[in-house]
Short mmCIF file of C-alpha atoms in Angstrom, two decimals:
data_model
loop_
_atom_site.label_atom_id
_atom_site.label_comp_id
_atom_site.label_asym_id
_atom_site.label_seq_id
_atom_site.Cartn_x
_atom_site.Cartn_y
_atom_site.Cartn_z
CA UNK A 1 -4.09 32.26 -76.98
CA UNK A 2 -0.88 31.65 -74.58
CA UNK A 3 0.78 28.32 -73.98
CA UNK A 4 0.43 28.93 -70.42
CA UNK A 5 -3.30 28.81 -70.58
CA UNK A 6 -3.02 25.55 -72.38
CA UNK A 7 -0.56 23.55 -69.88
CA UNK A 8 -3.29 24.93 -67.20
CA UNK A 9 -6.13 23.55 -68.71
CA UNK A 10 -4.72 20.25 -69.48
CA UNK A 11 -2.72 19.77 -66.10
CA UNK A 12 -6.29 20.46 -64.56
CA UNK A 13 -8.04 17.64 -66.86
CA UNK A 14 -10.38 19.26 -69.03
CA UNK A 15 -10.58 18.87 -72.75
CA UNK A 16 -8.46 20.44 -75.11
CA UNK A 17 -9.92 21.95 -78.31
CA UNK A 18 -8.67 21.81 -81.82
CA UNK A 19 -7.54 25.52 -81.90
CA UNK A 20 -5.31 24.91 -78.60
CA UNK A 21 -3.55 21.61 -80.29
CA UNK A 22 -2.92 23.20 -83.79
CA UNK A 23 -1.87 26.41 -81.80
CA UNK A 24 0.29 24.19 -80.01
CA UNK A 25 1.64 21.94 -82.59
CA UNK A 26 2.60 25.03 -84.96
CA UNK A 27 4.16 27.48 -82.33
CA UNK A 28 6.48 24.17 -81.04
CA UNK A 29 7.07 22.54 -84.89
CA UNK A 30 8.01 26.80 -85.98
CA UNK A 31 10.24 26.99 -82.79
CA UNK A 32 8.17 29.68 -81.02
CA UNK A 33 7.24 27.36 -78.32
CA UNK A 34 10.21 26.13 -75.71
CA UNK A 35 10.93 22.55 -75.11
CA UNK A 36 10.10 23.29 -71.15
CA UNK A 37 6.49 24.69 -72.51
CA UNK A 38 6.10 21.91 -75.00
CA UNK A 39 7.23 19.20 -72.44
CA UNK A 40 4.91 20.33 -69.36
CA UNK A 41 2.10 19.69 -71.86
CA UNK A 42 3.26 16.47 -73.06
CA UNK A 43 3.29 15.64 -69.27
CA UNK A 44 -0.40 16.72 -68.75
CA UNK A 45 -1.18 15.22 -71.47
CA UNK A 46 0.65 11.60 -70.28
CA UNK A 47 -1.19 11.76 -66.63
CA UNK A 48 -4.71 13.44 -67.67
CA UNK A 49 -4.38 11.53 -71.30
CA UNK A 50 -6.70 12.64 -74.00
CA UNK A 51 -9.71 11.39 -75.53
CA UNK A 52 -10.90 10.34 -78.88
CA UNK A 53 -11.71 13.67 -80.43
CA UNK A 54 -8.33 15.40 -78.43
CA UNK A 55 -5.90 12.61 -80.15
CA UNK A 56 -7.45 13.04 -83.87
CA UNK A 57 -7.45 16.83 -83.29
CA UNK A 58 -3.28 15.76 -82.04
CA UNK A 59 -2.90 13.68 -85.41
CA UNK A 60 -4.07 15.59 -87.72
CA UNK A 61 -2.11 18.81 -86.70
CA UNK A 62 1.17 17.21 -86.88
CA UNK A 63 0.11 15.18 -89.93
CA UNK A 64 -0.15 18.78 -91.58
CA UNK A 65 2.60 20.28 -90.24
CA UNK A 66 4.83 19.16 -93.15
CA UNK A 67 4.35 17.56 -96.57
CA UNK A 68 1.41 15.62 -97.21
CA UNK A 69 1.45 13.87 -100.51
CA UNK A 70 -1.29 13.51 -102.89
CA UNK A 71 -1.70 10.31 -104.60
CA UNK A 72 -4.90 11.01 -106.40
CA UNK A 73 -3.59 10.78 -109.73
CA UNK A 74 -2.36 7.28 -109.32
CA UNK A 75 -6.02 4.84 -110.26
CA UNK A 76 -7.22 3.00 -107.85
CA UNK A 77 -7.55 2.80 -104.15
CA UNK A 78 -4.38 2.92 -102.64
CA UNK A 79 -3.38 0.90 -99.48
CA UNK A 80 -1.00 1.42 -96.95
CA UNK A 81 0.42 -1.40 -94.24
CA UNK A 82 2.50 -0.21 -90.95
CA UNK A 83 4.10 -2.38 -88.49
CA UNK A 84 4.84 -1.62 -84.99
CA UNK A 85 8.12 -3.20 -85.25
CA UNK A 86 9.45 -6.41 -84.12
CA UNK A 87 12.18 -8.59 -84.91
CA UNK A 88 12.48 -10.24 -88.49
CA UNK A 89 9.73 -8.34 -89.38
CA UNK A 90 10.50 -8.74 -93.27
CA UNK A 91 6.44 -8.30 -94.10
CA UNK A 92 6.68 -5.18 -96.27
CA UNK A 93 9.31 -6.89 -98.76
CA UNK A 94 6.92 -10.07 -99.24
CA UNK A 95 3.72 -7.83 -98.55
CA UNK A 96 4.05 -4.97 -101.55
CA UNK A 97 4.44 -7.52 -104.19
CA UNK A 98 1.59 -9.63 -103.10
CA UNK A 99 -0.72 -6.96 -102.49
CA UNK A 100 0.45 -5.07 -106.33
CA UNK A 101 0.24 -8.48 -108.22
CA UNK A 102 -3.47 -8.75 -107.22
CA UNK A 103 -3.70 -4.99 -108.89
CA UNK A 104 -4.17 -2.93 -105.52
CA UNK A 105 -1.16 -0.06 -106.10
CA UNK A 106 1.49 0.04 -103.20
CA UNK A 107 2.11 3.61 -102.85
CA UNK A 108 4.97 2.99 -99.47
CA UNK A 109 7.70 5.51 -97.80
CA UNK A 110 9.25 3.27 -95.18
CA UNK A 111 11.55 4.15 -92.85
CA UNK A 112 15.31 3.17 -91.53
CA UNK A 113 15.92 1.08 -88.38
CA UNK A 114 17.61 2.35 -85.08
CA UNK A 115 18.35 -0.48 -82.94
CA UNK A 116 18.40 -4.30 -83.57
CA UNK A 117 18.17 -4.45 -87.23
CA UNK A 118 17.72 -2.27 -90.26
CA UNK A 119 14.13 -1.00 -91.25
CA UNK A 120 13.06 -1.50 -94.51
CA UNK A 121 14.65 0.88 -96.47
CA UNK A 122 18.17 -0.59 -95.11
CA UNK A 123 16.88 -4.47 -95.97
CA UNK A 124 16.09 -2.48 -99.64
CA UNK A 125 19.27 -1.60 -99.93
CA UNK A 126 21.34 -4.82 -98.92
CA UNK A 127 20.32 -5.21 -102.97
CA UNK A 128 23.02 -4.12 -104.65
CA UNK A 129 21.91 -0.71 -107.23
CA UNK A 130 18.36 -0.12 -105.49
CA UNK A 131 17.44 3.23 -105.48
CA UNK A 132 15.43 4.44 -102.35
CA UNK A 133 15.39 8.00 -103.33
CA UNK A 134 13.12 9.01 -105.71
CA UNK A 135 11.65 12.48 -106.59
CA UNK A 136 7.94 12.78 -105.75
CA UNK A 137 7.06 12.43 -109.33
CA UNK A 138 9.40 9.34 -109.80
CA UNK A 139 7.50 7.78 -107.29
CA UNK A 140 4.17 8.50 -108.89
CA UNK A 141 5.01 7.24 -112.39
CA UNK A 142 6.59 4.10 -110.66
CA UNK A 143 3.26 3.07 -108.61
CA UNK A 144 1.14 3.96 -111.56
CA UNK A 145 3.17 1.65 -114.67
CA UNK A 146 4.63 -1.23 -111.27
CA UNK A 147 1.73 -0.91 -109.24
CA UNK A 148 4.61 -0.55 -106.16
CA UNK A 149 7.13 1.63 -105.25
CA UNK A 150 9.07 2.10 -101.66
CA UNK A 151 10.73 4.86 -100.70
CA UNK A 152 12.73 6.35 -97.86
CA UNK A 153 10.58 8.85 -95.85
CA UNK A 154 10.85 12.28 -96.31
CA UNK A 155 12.21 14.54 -93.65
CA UNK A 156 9.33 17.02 -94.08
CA UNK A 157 7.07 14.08 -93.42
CA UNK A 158 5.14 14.87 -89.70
CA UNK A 159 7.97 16.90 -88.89
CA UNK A 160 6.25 17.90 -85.48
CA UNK A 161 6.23 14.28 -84.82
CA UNK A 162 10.30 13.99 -84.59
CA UNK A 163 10.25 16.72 -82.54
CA UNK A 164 7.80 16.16 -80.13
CA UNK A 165 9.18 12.32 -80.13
CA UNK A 166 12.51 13.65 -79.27
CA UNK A 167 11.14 14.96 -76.37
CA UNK A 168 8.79 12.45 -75.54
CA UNK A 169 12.46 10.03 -75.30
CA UNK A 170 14.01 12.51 -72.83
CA UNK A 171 10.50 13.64 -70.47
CA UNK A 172 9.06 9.53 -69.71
CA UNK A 173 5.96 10.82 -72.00
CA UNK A 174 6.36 8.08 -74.67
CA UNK A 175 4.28 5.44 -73.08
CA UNK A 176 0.82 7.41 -73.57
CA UNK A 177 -1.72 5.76 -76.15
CA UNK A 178 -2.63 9.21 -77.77
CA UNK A 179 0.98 9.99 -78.17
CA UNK A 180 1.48 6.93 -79.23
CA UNK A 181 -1.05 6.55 -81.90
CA UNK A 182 -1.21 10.57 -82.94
CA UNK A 183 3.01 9.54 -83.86
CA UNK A 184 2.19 6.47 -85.95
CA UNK A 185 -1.03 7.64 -87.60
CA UNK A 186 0.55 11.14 -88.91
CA UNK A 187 2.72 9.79 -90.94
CA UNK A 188 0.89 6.85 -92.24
CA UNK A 189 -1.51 9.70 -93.05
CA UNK A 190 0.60 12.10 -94.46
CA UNK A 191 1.83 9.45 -96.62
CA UNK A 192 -1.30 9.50 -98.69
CA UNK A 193 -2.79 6.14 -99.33
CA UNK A 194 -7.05 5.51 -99.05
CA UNK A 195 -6.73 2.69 -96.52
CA UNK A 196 -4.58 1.39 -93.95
CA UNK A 197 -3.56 -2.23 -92.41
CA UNK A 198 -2.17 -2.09 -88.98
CA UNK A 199 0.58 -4.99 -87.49
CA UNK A 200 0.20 -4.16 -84.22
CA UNK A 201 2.75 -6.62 -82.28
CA UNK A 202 2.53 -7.51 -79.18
CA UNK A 203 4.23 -9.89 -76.09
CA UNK A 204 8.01 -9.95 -74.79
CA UNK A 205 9.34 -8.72 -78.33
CA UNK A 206 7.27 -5.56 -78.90
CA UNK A 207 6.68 -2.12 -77.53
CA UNK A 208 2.86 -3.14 -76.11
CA UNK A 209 3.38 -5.91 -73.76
CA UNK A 210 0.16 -7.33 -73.14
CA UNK A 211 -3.01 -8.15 -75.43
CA UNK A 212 -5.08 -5.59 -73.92
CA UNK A 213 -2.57 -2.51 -74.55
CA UNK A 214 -2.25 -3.82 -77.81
CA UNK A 215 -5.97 -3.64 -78.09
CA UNK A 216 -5.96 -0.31 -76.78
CA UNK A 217 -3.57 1.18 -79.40
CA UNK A 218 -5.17 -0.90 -82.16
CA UNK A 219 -8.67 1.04 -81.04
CA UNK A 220 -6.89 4.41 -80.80
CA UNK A 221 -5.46 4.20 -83.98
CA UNK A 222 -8.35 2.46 -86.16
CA UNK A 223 -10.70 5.42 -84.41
CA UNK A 224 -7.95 7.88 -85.95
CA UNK A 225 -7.66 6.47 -89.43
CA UNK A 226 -11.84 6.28 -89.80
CA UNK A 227 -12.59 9.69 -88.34
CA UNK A 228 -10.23 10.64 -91.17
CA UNK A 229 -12.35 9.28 -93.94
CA UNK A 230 -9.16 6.62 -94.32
CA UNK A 231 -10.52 2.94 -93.59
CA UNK A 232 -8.13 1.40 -91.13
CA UNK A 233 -8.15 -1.96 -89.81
CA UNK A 234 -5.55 -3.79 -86.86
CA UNK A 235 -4.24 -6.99 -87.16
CA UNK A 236 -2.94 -7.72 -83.78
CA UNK A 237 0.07 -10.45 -84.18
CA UNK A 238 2.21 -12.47 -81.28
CA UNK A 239 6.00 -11.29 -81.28
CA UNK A 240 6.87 -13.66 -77.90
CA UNK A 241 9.31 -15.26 -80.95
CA UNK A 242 10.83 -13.63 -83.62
CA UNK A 243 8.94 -13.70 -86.76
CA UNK A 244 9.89 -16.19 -89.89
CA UNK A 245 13.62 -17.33 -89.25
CA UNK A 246 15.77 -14.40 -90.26
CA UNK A 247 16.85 -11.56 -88.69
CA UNK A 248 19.38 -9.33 -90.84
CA UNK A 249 18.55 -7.52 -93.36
CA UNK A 250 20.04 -9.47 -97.14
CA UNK A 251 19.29 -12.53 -94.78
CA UNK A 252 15.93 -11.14 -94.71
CA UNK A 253 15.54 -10.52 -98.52
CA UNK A 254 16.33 -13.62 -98.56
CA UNK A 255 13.42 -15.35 -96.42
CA UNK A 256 11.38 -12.48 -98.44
CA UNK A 257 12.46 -14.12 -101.91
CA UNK A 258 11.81 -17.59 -100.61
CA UNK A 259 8.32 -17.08 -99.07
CA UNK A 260 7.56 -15.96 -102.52
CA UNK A 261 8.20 -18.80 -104.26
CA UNK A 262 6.52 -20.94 -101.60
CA UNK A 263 9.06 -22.01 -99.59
CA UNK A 264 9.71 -19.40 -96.49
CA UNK A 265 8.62 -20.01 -93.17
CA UNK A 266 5.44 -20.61 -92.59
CA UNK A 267 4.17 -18.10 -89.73
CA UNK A 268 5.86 -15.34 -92.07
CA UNK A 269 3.73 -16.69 -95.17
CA UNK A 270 -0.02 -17.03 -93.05
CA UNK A 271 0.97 -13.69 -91.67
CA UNK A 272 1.24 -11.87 -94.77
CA UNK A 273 -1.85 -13.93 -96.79
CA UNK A 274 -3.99 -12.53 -93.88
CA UNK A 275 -2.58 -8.86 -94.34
CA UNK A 276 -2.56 -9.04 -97.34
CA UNK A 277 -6.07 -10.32 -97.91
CA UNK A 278 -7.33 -7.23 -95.96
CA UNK A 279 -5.15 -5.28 -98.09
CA UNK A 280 -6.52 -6.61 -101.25
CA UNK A 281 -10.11 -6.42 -99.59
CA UNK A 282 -9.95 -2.61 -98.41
CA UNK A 283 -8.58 -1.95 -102.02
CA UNK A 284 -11.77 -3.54 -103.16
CA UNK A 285 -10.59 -6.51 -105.44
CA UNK A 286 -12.16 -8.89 -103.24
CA UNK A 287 -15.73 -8.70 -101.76
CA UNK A 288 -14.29 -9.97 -98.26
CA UNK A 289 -11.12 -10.49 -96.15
CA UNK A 290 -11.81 -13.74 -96.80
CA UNK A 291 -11.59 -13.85 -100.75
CA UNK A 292 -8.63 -11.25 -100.68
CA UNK A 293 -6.36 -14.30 -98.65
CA UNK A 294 -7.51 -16.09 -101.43
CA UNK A 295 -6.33 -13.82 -104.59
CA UNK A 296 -2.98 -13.58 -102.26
CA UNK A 297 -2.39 -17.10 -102.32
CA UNK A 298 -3.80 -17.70 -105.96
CA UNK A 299 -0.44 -15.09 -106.85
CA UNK A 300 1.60 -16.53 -104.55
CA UNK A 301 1.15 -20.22 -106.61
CA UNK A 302 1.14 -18.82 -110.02
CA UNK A 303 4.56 -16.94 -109.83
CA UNK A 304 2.91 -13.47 -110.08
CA UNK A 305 3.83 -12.26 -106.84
CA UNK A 306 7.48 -13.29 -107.50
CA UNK A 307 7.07 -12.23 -110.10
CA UNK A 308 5.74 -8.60 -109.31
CA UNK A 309 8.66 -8.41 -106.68
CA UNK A 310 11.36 -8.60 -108.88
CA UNK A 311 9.98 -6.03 -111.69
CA UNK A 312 9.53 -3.62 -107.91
CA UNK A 313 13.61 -4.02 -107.66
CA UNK A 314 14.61 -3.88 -111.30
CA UNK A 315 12.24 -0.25 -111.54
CA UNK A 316 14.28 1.02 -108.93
CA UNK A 317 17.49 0.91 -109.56
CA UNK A 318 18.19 -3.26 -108.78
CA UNK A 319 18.36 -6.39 -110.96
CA UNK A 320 17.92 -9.86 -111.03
CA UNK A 321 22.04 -10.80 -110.99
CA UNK A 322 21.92 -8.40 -107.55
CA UNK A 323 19.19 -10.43 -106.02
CA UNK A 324 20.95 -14.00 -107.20
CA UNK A 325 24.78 -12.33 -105.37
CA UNK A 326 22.72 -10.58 -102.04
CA UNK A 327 26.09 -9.93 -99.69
CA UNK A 328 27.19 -12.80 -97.92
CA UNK A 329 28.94 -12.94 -94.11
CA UNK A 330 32.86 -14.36 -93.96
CA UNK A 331 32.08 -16.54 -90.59
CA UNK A 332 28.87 -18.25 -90.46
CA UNK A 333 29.05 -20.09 -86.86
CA UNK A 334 26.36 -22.25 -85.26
CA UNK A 335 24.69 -22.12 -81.97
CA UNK A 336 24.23 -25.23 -80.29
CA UNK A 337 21.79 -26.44 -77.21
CA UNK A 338 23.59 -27.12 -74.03
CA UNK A 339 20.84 -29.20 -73.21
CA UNK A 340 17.84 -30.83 -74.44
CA UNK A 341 14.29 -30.02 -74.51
CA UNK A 342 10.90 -28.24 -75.95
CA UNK A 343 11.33 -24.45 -77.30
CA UNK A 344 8.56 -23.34 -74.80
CA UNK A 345 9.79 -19.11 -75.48
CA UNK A 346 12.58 -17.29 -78.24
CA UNK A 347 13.21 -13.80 -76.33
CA UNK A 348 13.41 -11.63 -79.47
CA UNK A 349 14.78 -8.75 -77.45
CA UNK A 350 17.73 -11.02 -76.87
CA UNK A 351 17.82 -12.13 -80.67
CA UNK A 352 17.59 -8.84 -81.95
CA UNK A 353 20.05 -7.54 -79.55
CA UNK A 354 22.48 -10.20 -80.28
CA UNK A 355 22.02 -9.72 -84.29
CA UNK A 356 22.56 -5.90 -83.79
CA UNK A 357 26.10 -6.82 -81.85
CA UNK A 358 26.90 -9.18 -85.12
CA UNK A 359 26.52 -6.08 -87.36
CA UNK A 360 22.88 -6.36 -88.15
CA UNK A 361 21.52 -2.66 -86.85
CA UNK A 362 22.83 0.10 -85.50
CA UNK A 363 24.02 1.02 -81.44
CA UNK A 364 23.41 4.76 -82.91
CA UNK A 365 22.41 6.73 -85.16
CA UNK A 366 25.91 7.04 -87.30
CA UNK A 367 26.57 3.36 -87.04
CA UNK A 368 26.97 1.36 -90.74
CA UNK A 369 25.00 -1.40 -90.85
CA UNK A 370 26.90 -4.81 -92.23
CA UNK A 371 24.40 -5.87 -94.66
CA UNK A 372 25.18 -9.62 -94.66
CA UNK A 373 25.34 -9.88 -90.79
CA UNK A 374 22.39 -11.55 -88.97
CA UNK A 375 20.90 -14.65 -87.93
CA UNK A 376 18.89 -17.42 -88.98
CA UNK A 377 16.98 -19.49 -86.55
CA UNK A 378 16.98 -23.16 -86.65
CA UNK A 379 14.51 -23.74 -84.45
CA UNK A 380 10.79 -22.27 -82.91
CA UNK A 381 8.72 -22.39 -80.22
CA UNK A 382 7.37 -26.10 -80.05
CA UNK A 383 10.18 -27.89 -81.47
CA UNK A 384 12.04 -30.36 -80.02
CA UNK A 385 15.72 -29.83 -79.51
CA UNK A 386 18.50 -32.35 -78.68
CA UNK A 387 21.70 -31.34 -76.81
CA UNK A 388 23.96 -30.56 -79.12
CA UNK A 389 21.52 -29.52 -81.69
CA UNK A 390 21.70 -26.03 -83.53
CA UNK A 391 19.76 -23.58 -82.40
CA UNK A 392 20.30 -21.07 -84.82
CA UNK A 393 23.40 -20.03 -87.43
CA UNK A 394 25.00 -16.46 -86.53
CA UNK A 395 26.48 -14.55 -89.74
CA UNK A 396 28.76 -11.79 -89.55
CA UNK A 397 31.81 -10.47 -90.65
CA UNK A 398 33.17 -9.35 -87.22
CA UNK A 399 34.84 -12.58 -85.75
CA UNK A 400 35.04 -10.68 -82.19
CA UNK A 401 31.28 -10.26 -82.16
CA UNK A 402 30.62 -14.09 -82.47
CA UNK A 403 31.79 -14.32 -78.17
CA UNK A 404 28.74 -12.62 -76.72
CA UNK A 405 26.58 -13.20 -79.27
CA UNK A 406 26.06 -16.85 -78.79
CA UNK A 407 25.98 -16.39 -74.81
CA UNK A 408 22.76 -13.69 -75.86
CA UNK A 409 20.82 -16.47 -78.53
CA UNK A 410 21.56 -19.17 -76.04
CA UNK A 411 19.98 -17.15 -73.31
CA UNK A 412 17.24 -16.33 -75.56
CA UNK A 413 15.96 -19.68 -75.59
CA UNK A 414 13.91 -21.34 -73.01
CA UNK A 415 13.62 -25.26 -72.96
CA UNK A 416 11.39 -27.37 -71.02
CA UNK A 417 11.04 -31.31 -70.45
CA UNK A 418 6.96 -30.68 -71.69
CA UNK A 419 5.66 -30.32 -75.31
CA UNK A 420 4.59 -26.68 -75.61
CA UNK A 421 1.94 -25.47 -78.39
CA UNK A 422 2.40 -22.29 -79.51
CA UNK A 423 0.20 -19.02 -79.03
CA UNK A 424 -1.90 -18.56 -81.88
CA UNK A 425 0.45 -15.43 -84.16
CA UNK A 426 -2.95 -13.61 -84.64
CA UNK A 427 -4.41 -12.64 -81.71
CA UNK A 428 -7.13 -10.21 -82.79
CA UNK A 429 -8.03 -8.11 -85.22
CA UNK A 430 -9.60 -4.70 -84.85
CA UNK A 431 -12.13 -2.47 -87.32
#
């Protein structure tokens, strides 16, 4: 079999088999195959795309080209949830306790953030003594006596799928569904859990622009997930705001505490009951979607979930006293409206960008990320907003950053003289 061969047959649109993709997938992950080879494919494959059988063939080859772990001596059915990103996307912190405290094990290797804010692994770790390394058998023991555990992911994780991303940045291949999905889906595969819960975002905020790419994805990755013998569902969610009111990540540990004890924000709390329902219903304690919101909530009332959440930090590493002193920013400044009106549109791009200036994420990969630094909105699409009113609080310990980034969260917001409803936050969901 030569490369060549491959490129040809693709670049001509016909149907790659499984033996060309894992040929393909090995030779580049082992360094036999060039970049130029690998990215003349990944251009085929972006014009001619790939179908169903071609993109599970794609996933499944990279999700074996490293480390796949094996959960089965944890009981139970274990259930995974991956978001597409977003901005204050602080689900898995408020999701993993939920999901655990209604006895469904959260088996979770998250990842860190490049860009606005810090992933999840970076929001774990604004808590002062949490542990995000553990060995594999760590891990294990910690899902099987907590029920949760979240860890960073491992490098041998889909290694084929940092490479070929990496390339994908660098060749205008990433915006291909297959490539797309085949990325995502390998290493929520390779992670190991039964079942899967999708947050596909989508509108101004997130990577699929439009309801019906976002539907597209959410297809190409549910296909991928069930022709794997994993059951996979998509929630498809509205980021044309940013979600809950934080952005930052101890600001966002925070919101995650609060919405735990019943008083966060409320599209942040009805998105995670109806993830989490599906959660609890694919890990079959409920009989439907329906009675698995209804566990979620029952845990959220009682305490358990709280509960549940801070026994998660304490196992690994944190404690109660380092949730009750999260780091706090020296200048907290607010943001006020130049003029009055309704919120008719919050550009997150602009939010997230601004929080990243204030200290929030990272510009590159070796930047530190100021753990207290963020902000918190004051307002949302449909409110009402009086000149002179805050629009949101900036936090940061950088005094120069404060300039620009009001100029970006006041450009972020659009007013208008009519009362605006918001979009529904779920738009679909997908099985």
């Amino acid at each position: 079999m030569r490369m060549y061969d491959i490129i040809k047959s693709k670049r001509d649109g016909h149907v790659l088999t499984t033996e060309e993709i894992d040929f393909f997938i090995k030779g580049y992950t082992g360094g036999e195959i060039p970049d130029y080879q690998a990215s003349a494919l990944l251009m085929a494959i972006f014009i001619n795309k790939m179908n169903k059988e071609e993109t599970v063939a794609l996933t499944q080859a990279m999700m074996h080209s490293g480390h796949v772990m094996l959960l089965d001596s944890i009981p139970g059915i274990k259930v995974d949830k991956h978001s597409t990103g977003g901005v204050g996307d602080t689900t898995t912190l408020l999701l993993g306790p939920m999901v655990a405290a209604c006895g469904v094990p959260v088996a979770k290797m998250s990842g860190r953030g490049l860009g606005h804010t810090g992933g999840t692994i970076d929001k774990l770790e604004s808590i002062k003594g949490f542990h995000v390394e553990l060995t594999t058998e760590e891990f294990i023991e910690q899902v099987k006596s907590q029920g949760i555990a979240v860890i960073g992911q491992s490098k041998n994780i889909a290694p084929a799928d940092k490479k070929l991303y990496a390339l994908r940045d660098v060749t205008a291949t990433v915006d291909n569904i297959s490539l797309i999905a085949g990325s995502i889906m390998s290493k929520k595969l390779a992670a190991g859990s039964n079942a899967i819960v999708l947050d596909v975002k989508m509108g101004s905020g997130a990577f699929m622009k439009t309801l019906e790419d976002a539907k597209e994805l959410s297809k190409a990755m549910v296909d991928i997930g069930n022709s794997m013998n994993r059951k996979t569902i998509a929630v498809i969610t509205n980021m044309d705001q940013p979600l809950g009111l934080a952005i930052g990540n101890a600001l966002e540990v925070q919101e995650a505490m609060d919405t735990l004890k019943g008083h966060g924000p409320k599209d942040l709390e009805d998105l995670c009951i109806t993830l989490g329902g599906l959660m609890v219903y694919l890990g079959k304690k409920a009989l439907s979607p329906q009675e698995g919101e209804q566990r979620i909530i029952e845990n959220l009332k009682n305490g358990n979930a709280y509960a549940k959440f801070v026994d998660f930090v304490t196992a690994q590493g944190g404690s109660i006293e380092a949730l009750e002193s999260l780091p706090t920013a020296s200048y907290i400044e607010p943001v006020n409206a130049i003029s009055e009106g309704y919120v008719m549109h919050i550009a997150s791009e602009e939010i997230g960008t601004a929080a990243m200036h204030l200290g929030a994420g990272r510009k590159t990969i070796d930047s530190v990320i100021d753990m207290a630094s963020g902000i918190v909105l004051n307002k949302k699409v449909g409110n009402f907003v009086k000149k002179g009113e805050c629009l949101a609080y900036l936090h940061t310990n950088d005094k120069s950053a404060l300039v620009e980034a009001k100029i970006s969260v006041l450009n972020a917001f659009s007013l208008v003289n009519q009362a605006v409803v918001p979009d529904p936050l779920i738009q679909a969901i997908i099985e």
